[in-house]
């Protein structure tokens, strides 16, 4: 799998370069075509002026939080529990279950009570604050649960260990950011060239 990642990234980069060149050639051959060239003055301004705006999206934040949550969950070995559980592990697991229960109750109160705060004005879930915060709240809950279990069970030592566990997710999931940049760049360029 690791050997295919660089080839896949190179394929995405070559596809982007081909799209840039193809848009330039097609607009040069037929200036009245309904295409925009990325190598024109307008296209270069779009590419450089909108690059950061194009990359900054909720998906990027979800990716950062997801990769960050992966670290404490793996470092704490929360999903690799073996029976019989020790006293520390049982206590830490109970605290994690309590934390999860508290989060579920809070989210339920914010969405199920009359005049719910996280739903739209009409009381629907579509385009509501609940949907916008679901992934971040889940990731932060997983981070807290992983850190709580890791510290409580003795798998993560102190503040430095907690910090290192947060960074550990980026060591194993850092390649996802390269693909994020390449995929978003390719998709946004397709949207620009074909005026979608």
PDB file of C-alpha atoms in Angstrom:
ATOM      1  CA  UNK A   1       0.000   0.000   0.000  1.00  0.00           C
ATOM      2  CA  UNK A   2       2.785   2.429   0.934  1.00  0.00           C
ATOM      3  CA  UNK A   3       4.466   1.849  -2.456  1.00  0.00           C
ATOM      4  CA  UNK A   4       1.319   2.879  -4.333  1.00  0.00           C
ATOM      5  CA  UNK A   5       0.865   6.187  -2.509  1.00  0.00           C
ATOM      6  CA  UNK A   6       3.658   8.077  -4.322  1.00  0.00           C
ATOM      7  CA  UNK A   7       2.474   6.711  -7.680  1.00  0.00           C
ATOM      8  CA  UNK A   8      -1.106   7.776  -6.954  1.00  0.00           C
ATOM      9  CA  UNK A   9       0.064  11.249  -5.925  1.00  0.00           C
ATOM     10  CA  UNK A  10       2.144  11.515  -9.093  1.00  0.00           C
ATOM     11  CA  UNK A  11      -0.880  10.434 -11.161  1.00  0.00           C
ATOM     12  CA  UNK A  12      -2.999  13.189  -9.604  1.00  0.00           C
ATOM     13  CA  UNK A  13      -0.267  15.762 -10.243  1.00  0.00           C
ATOM     14  CA  UNK A  14       0.157  14.645 -13.870  1.00  0.00           C
ATOM     15  CA  UNK A  15      -3.640  14.793 -14.346  1.00  0.00           C
ATOM     16  CA  UNK A  16      -3.630  18.385 -13.044  1.00  0.00           C
ATOM     17  CA  UNK A  17      -0.758  19.371 -15.359  1.00  0.00           C
ATOM     18  CA  UNK A  18      -2.517  17.712 -18.310  1.00  0.00           C
ATOM     19  CA  UNK A  19      -5.712  19.618 -17.487  1.00  0.00           C
ATOM     20  CA  UNK A  20      -3.801  22.912 -17.390  1.00  0.00           C
ATOM     21  CA  UNK A  21      -2.111  22.229 -20.728  1.00  0.00           C
ATOM     22  CA  UNK A  22      -5.278  20.870 -22.344  1.00  0.00           C
ATOM     23  CA  UNK A  23      -7.290  23.917 -21.288  1.00  0.00           C
ATOM     24  CA  UNK A  24      -4.604  26.170 -22.744  1.00  0.00           C
ATOM     25  CA  UNK A  25      -4.461  24.267 -26.047  1.00  0.00           C
ATOM     26  CA  UNK A  26      -8.250  24.066 -26.436  1.00  0.00           C
ATOM     27  CA  UNK A  27      -8.793  27.759 -25.722  1.00  0.00           C
ATOM     28  CA  UNK A  28      -5.969  28.643 -28.125  1.00  0.00           C
ATOM     29  CA  UNK A  29      -7.503  26.509 -30.889  1.00  0.00           C
ATOM     30  CA  UNK A  30     -11.051  27.725 -30.271  1.00  0.00           C
ATOM     31  CA  UNK A  31     -11.212  31.041 -28.386  1.00  0.00           C
ATOM     32  CA  UNK A  32     -15.015  31.024 -28.498  1.00  0.00           C
ATOM     33  CA  UNK A  33     -15.220  27.689 -26.674  1.00  0.00           C
ATOM     34  CA  UNK A  34     -16.914  27.637 -23.309  1.00  0.00           C
ATOM     35  CA  UNK A  35     -13.597  26.907 -21.572  1.00  0.00           C
ATOM     36  CA  UNK A  36     -11.209  29.011 -19.536  1.00  0.00           C
ATOM     37  CA  UNK A  37      -7.464  28.544 -19.711  1.00  0.00           C
ATOM     38  CA  UNK A  38      -5.485  28.370 -16.504  1.00  0.00           C
ATOM     39  CA  UNK A  39      -2.468  29.806 -18.340  1.00  0.00           C
ATOM     40  CA  UNK A  40      -4.278  33.020 -19.274  1.00  0.00           C
ATOM     41  CA  UNK A  41      -3.906  36.169 -17.187  1.00  0.00           C
ATOM     42  CA  UNK A  42      -7.289  35.551 -15.576  1.00  0.00           C
ATOM     43  CA  UNK A  43      -6.432  31.901 -14.903  1.00  0.00           C
ATOM     44  CA  UNK A  44      -3.097  32.691 -13.277  1.00  0.00           C
ATOM     45  CA  UNK A  45      -4.757  35.339 -11.098  1.00  0.00           C
ATOM     46  CA  UNK A  46      -7.411  32.776 -10.128  1.00  0.00           C
ATOM     47  CA  UNK A  47      -4.829  30.100  -9.300  1.00  0.00           C
ATOM     48  CA  UNK A  48      -2.617  32.301  -7.149  1.00  0.00           C
ATOM     49  CA  UNK A  49      -5.336  34.483  -5.688  1.00  0.00           C
ATOM     50  CA  UNK A  50      -7.736  31.699  -4.707  1.00  0.00           C
ATOM     51  CA  UNK A  51      -5.266  28.936  -3.776  1.00  0.00           C
ATOM     52  CA  UNK A  52      -5.588  29.251   0.004  1.00  0.00           C
ATOM     53  CA  UNK A  53      -9.321  29.916  -0.201  1.00  0.00           C
ATOM     54  CA  UNK A  54      -9.747  26.811  -2.353  1.00  0.00           C
ATOM     55  CA  UNK A  55      -7.873  24.603   0.103  1.00  0.00           C
ATOM     56  CA  UNK A  56      -9.541  25.967   3.229  1.00  0.00           C
ATOM     57  CA  UNK A  57     -12.742  24.025   3.664  1.00  0.00           C
ATOM     58  CA  UNK A  58     -14.561  22.151   6.423  1.00  0.00           C
ATOM     59  CA  UNK A  59     -13.153  18.953   4.927  1.00  0.00           C
ATOM     60  CA  UNK A  60      -9.625  20.105   5.811  1.00  0.00           C
ATOM     61  CA  UNK A  61     -10.646  20.751   9.421  1.00  0.00           C
ATOM     62  CA  UNK A  62     -12.329  17.355   9.585  1.00  0.00           C
ATOM     63  CA  UNK A  63      -9.166  15.763   8.208  1.00  0.00           C
ATOM     64  CA  UNK A  64      -6.963  17.538  10.775  1.00  0.00           C
ATOM     65  CA  UNK A  65      -9.235  16.539  13.655  1.00  0.00           C
ATOM     66  CA  UNK A  66      -9.611  12.974  12.384  1.00  0.00           C
ATOM     67  CA  UNK A  67      -5.864  12.483  12.050  1.00  0.00           C
ATOM     68  CA  UNK A  68      -5.369  14.083  15.461  1.00  0.00           C
ATOM     69  CA  UNK A  69      -7.969  11.719  16.981  1.00  0.00           C
ATOM     70  CA  UNK A  70      -6.263   8.697  15.455  1.00  0.00           C
ATOM     71  CA  UNK A  71      -3.132   9.288  17.540  1.00  0.00           C
ATOM     72  CA  UNK A  72      -4.588   9.036  21.066  1.00  0.00           C
ATOM     73  CA  UNK A  73      -6.848   6.146  20.053  1.00  0.00           C
ATOM     74  CA  UNK A  74      -3.906   4.075  18.833  1.00  0.00           C
ATOM     75  CA  UNK A  75      -1.403   5.194  21.472  1.00  0.00           C
ATOM     76  CA  UNK A  76      -3.823   4.455  24.310  1.00  0.00           C
ATOM     77  CA  UNK A  77      -4.580   1.006  22.832  1.00  0.00           C
ATOM     78  CA  UNK A  78      -8.255   1.597  23.604  1.00  0.00           C
ATOM     79  CA  UNK A  79      -9.396  -0.668  20.780  1.00  0.00           C
ATOM     80  CA  UNK A  80      -6.870  -3.400  21.589  1.00  0.00           C
ATOM     81  CA  UNK A  81      -8.119  -4.326  25.027  1.00  0.00           C
ATOM     82  CA  UNK A  82      -7.482  -7.888  26.133  1.00  0.00           C
ATOM     83  CA  UNK A  83      -9.264  -9.707  28.905  1.00  0.00           C
ATOM     84  CA  UNK A  84      -8.807  -9.864  31.805  1.00  0.00           C
ATOM     85  CA  UNK A  85      -8.680  -6.103  32.251  1.00  0.00           C
ATOM     86  CA  UNK A  86      -6.530  -4.669  34.997  1.00  0.00           C
ATOM     87  CA  UNK A  87      -7.873  -2.355  37.677  1.00  0.00           C
ATOM     88  CA  UNK A  88      -6.498   0.758  35.946  1.00  0.00           C
ATOM     89  CA  UNK A  89      -7.944  -0.265  32.586  1.00  0.00           C
ATOM     90  CA  UNK A  90     -11.390  -0.991  34.049  1.00  0.00           C
ATOM     91  CA  UNK A  91     -11.458   2.363  35.842  1.00  0.00           C
ATOM     92  CA  UNK A  92     -10.260   4.235  32.739  1.00  0.00           C
ATOM     93  CA  UNK A  93     -12.864   2.436  30.619  1.00  0.00           C
ATOM     94  CA  UNK A  94     -15.619   3.452  33.041  1.00  0.00           C
ATOM     95  CA  UNK A  95     -14.491   7.085  32.899  1.00  0.00           C
ATOM     96  CA  UNK A  96     -14.488   6.941  29.085  1.00  0.00           C
ATOM     97  CA  UNK A  97     -18.007   5.479  29.101  1.00  0.00           C
ATOM     98  CA  UNK A  98     -19.102   8.285  31.438  1.00  0.00           C
ATOM     99  CA  UNK A  99     -17.578  10.891  29.101  1.00  0.00           C
ATOM    100  CA  UNK A 100     -19.312   9.374  26.089  1.00  0.00           C
ATOM    101  CA  UNK A 101     -22.623   9.309  27.952  1.00  0.00           C
ATOM    102  CA  UNK A 102     -22.246  12.976  28.914  1.00  0.00           C
ATOM    103  CA  UNK A 103     -21.527  13.976  25.297  1.00  0.00           C
ATOM    104  CA  UNK A 104     -24.507  11.990  23.988  1.00  0.00           C
ATOM    105  CA  UNK A 105     -26.815  13.505  26.624  1.00  0.00           C
ATOM    106  CA  UNK A 106     -25.617  17.053  25.862  1.00  0.00           C
ATOM    107  CA  UNK A 107     -26.071  16.556  22.109  1.00  0.00           C
ATOM    108  CA  UNK A 108     -29.515  15.047  22.697  1.00  0.00           C
ATOM    109  CA  UNK A 109     -30.531  17.976  24.891  1.00  0.00           C
ATOM    110  CA  UNK A 110     -29.342  20.454  22.276  1.00  0.00           C
ATOM    111  CA  UNK A 111     -31.319  18.740  19.510  1.00  0.00           C
ATOM    112  CA  UNK A 112     -34.360  17.054  21.062  1.00  0.00           C
ATOM    113  CA  UNK A 113     -35.755  19.598  23.518  1.00  0.00           C
ATOM    114  CA  UNK A 114     -38.405  22.089  22.406  1.00  0.00           C
ATOM    115  CA  UNK A 115     -36.763  24.964  20.518  1.00  0.00           C
ATOM    116  CA  UNK A 116     -33.523  23.017  19.960  1.00  0.00           C
ATOM    117  CA  UNK A 117     -30.427  25.155  19.631  1.00  0.00           C
ATOM    118  CA  UNK A 118     -28.603  23.008  17.086  1.00  0.00           C
ATOM    119  CA  UNK A 119     -31.450  22.615  14.587  1.00  0.00           C
ATOM    120  CA  UNK A 120     -32.664  25.123  12.012  1.00  0.00           C
ATOM    121  CA  UNK A 121     -35.390  27.645  12.762  1.00  0.00           C
ATOM    122  CA  UNK A 122     -37.935  25.228  11.319  1.00  0.00           C
ATOM    123  CA  UNK A 123     -36.633  22.376  13.480  1.00  0.00           C
ATOM    124  CA  UNK A 124     -35.015  20.339  10.719  1.00  0.00           C
ATOM    125  CA  UNK A 125     -31.580  18.748  10.625  1.00  0.00           C
ATOM    126  CA  UNK A 126     -30.719  19.742   7.036  1.00  0.00           C
ATOM    127  CA  UNK A 127     -28.186  22.609   6.936  1.00  0.00           C
ATOM    128  CA  UNK A 128     -28.311  22.892  10.726  1.00  0.00           C
ATOM    129  CA  UNK A 129     -25.586  23.577  13.260  1.00  0.00           C
ATOM    130  CA  UNK A 130     -25.983  19.967  14.375  1.00  0.00           C
ATOM    131  CA  UNK A 131     -24.773  18.631  11.035  1.00  0.00           C
ATOM    132  CA  UNK A 132     -21.959  21.187  10.861  1.00  0.00           C
ATOM    133  CA  UNK A 133     -20.636  20.210  14.293  1.00  0.00           C
ATOM    134  CA  UNK A 134     -21.195  16.437  14.141  1.00  0.00           C
ATOM    135  CA  UNK A 135     -17.767  15.473  12.766  1.00  0.00           C
ATOM    136  CA  UNK A 136     -15.774  17.948  14.923  1.00  0.00           C
ATOM    137  CA  UNK A 137     -17.650  16.958  18.097  1.00  0.00           C
ATOM    138  CA  UNK A 138     -17.104  13.274  17.307  1.00  0.00           C
ATOM    139  CA  UNK A 139     -13.376  13.808  16.700  1.00  0.00           C
ATOM    140  CA  UNK A 140     -12.896  15.901  19.853  1.00  0.00           C
ATOM    141  CA  UNK A 141     -14.823  13.288  21.852  1.00  0.00           C
ATOM    142  CA  UNK A 142     -12.554  10.559  20.469  1.00  0.00           C
ATOM    143  CA  UNK A 143      -9.473  12.646  21.323  1.00  0.00           C
ATOM    144  CA  UNK A 144     -10.659  13.172  24.899  1.00  0.00           C
ATOM    145  CA  UNK A 145     -11.647   9.509  25.252  1.00  0.00           C
ATOM    146  CA  UNK A 146      -8.315   8.276  23.928  1.00  0.00           C
ATOM    147  CA  UNK A 147      -6.342  10.617  26.181  1.00  0.00           C
ATOM    148  CA  UNK A 148      -8.481   9.779  29.215  1.00  0.00           C
ATOM    149  CA  UNK A 149      -8.104   6.052  28.717  1.00  0.00           C
ATOM    150  CA  UNK A 150      -4.411   6.315  27.891  1.00  0.00           C
ATOM    151  CA  UNK A 151      -3.570   8.377  30.974  1.00  0.00           C
ATOM    152  CA  UNK A 152      -5.929   6.422  33.239  1.00  0.00           C
ATOM    153  CA  UNK A 153      -4.645   3.019  32.119  1.00  0.00           C
ATOM    154  CA  UNK A 154      -1.015   4.122  32.240  1.00  0.00           C
ATOM    155  CA  UNK A 155      -0.444   3.828  28.483  1.00  0.00           C
ATOM    156  CA  UNK A 156       0.195   7.580  28.061  1.00  0.00           C
ATOM    157  CA  UNK A 157       2.543   9.241  30.546  1.00  0.00           C
ATOM    158  CA  UNK A 158       1.795  12.831  31.527  1.00  0.00           C
ATOM    159  CA  UNK A 159       1.498  15.964  29.447  1.00  0.00           C
ATOM    160  CA  UNK A 160       4.392  15.122  27.123  1.00  0.00           C
ATOM    161  CA  UNK A 161       2.904  11.706  26.397  1.00  0.00           C
ATOM    162  CA  UNK A 162      -0.505  13.240  25.693  1.00  0.00           C
ATOM    163  CA  UNK A 163       1.049  15.753  23.303  1.00  0.00           C
ATOM    164  CA  UNK A 164       3.086  13.035  21.575  1.00  0.00           C
ATOM    165  CA  UNK A 165      -0.038  10.916  21.149  1.00  0.00           C
ATOM    166  CA  UNK A 166      -1.791  13.836  19.424  1.00  0.00           C
ATOM    167  CA  UNK A 167       1.176  14.234  17.078  1.00  0.00           C
ATOM    168  CA  UNK A 168       1.377  10.466  16.442  1.00  0.00           C
ATOM    169  CA  UNK A 169      -1.726  10.652  14.292  1.00  0.00           C
ATOM    170  CA  UNK A 170       0.038  13.042  11.921  1.00  0.00           C
ATOM    171  CA  UNK A 171       3.008  10.680  11.580  1.00  0.00           C
ATOM    172  CA  UNK A 172       0.774   7.879  10.363  1.00  0.00           C
ATOM    173  CA  UNK A 173      -1.860   9.961   8.545  1.00  0.00           C
ATOM    174  CA  UNK A 174       0.244  12.796   7.159  1.00  0.00           C
ATOM    175  CA  UNK A 175       0.120  11.401   3.626  1.00  0.00           C
ATOM    176  CA  UNK A 176      -3.613  12.166   3.560  1.00  0.00           C
ATOM    177  CA  UNK A 177      -2.843  15.894   3.445  1.00  0.00           C
ATOM    178  CA  UNK A 178      -0.841  15.513   0.234  1.00  0.00           C
ATOM    179  CA  UNK A 179      -3.802  13.762  -1.367  1.00  0.00           C
ATOM    180  CA  UNK A 180      -6.190  16.369  -0.003  1.00  0.00           C
ATOM    181  CA  UNK A 181      -4.205  19.198  -1.626  1.00  0.00           C
ATOM    182  CA  UNK A 182      -3.864  17.374  -4.948  1.00  0.00           C
ATOM    183  CA  UNK A 183      -7.518  16.269  -5.136  1.00  0.00           C
ATOM    184  CA  UNK A 184      -8.901  19.677  -4.153  1.00  0.00           C
ATOM    185  CA  UNK A 185      -6.555  21.400  -6.610  1.00  0.00           C
ATOM    186  CA  UNK A 186      -7.609  19.065  -9.425  1.00  0.00           C
ATOM    187  CA  UNK A 187     -11.342  19.380  -8.659  1.00  0.00           C
ATOM    188  CA  UNK A 188     -11.243  23.173  -8.312  1.00  0.00           C
ATOM    189  CA  UNK A 189      -9.270  23.483 -11.544  1.00  0.00           C
ATOM    190  CA  UNK A 190     -11.845  21.330 -13.350  1.00  0.00           C
ATOM    191  CA  UNK A 191     -14.524  23.633 -11.964  1.00  0.00           C
ATOM    192  CA  UNK A 192     -12.654  26.719 -13.147  1.00  0.00           C
ATOM    193  CA  UNK A 193     -11.772  25.433 -16.620  1.00  0.00           C
ATOM    194  CA  UNK A 194     -15.262  24.140 -17.410  1.00  0.00           C
ATOM    195  CA  UNK A 195     -17.005  26.969 -15.512  1.00  0.00           C
ATOM    196  CA  UNK A 196     -18.939  24.625 -13.241  1.00  0.00           C
TER     197      UNK A 196
END
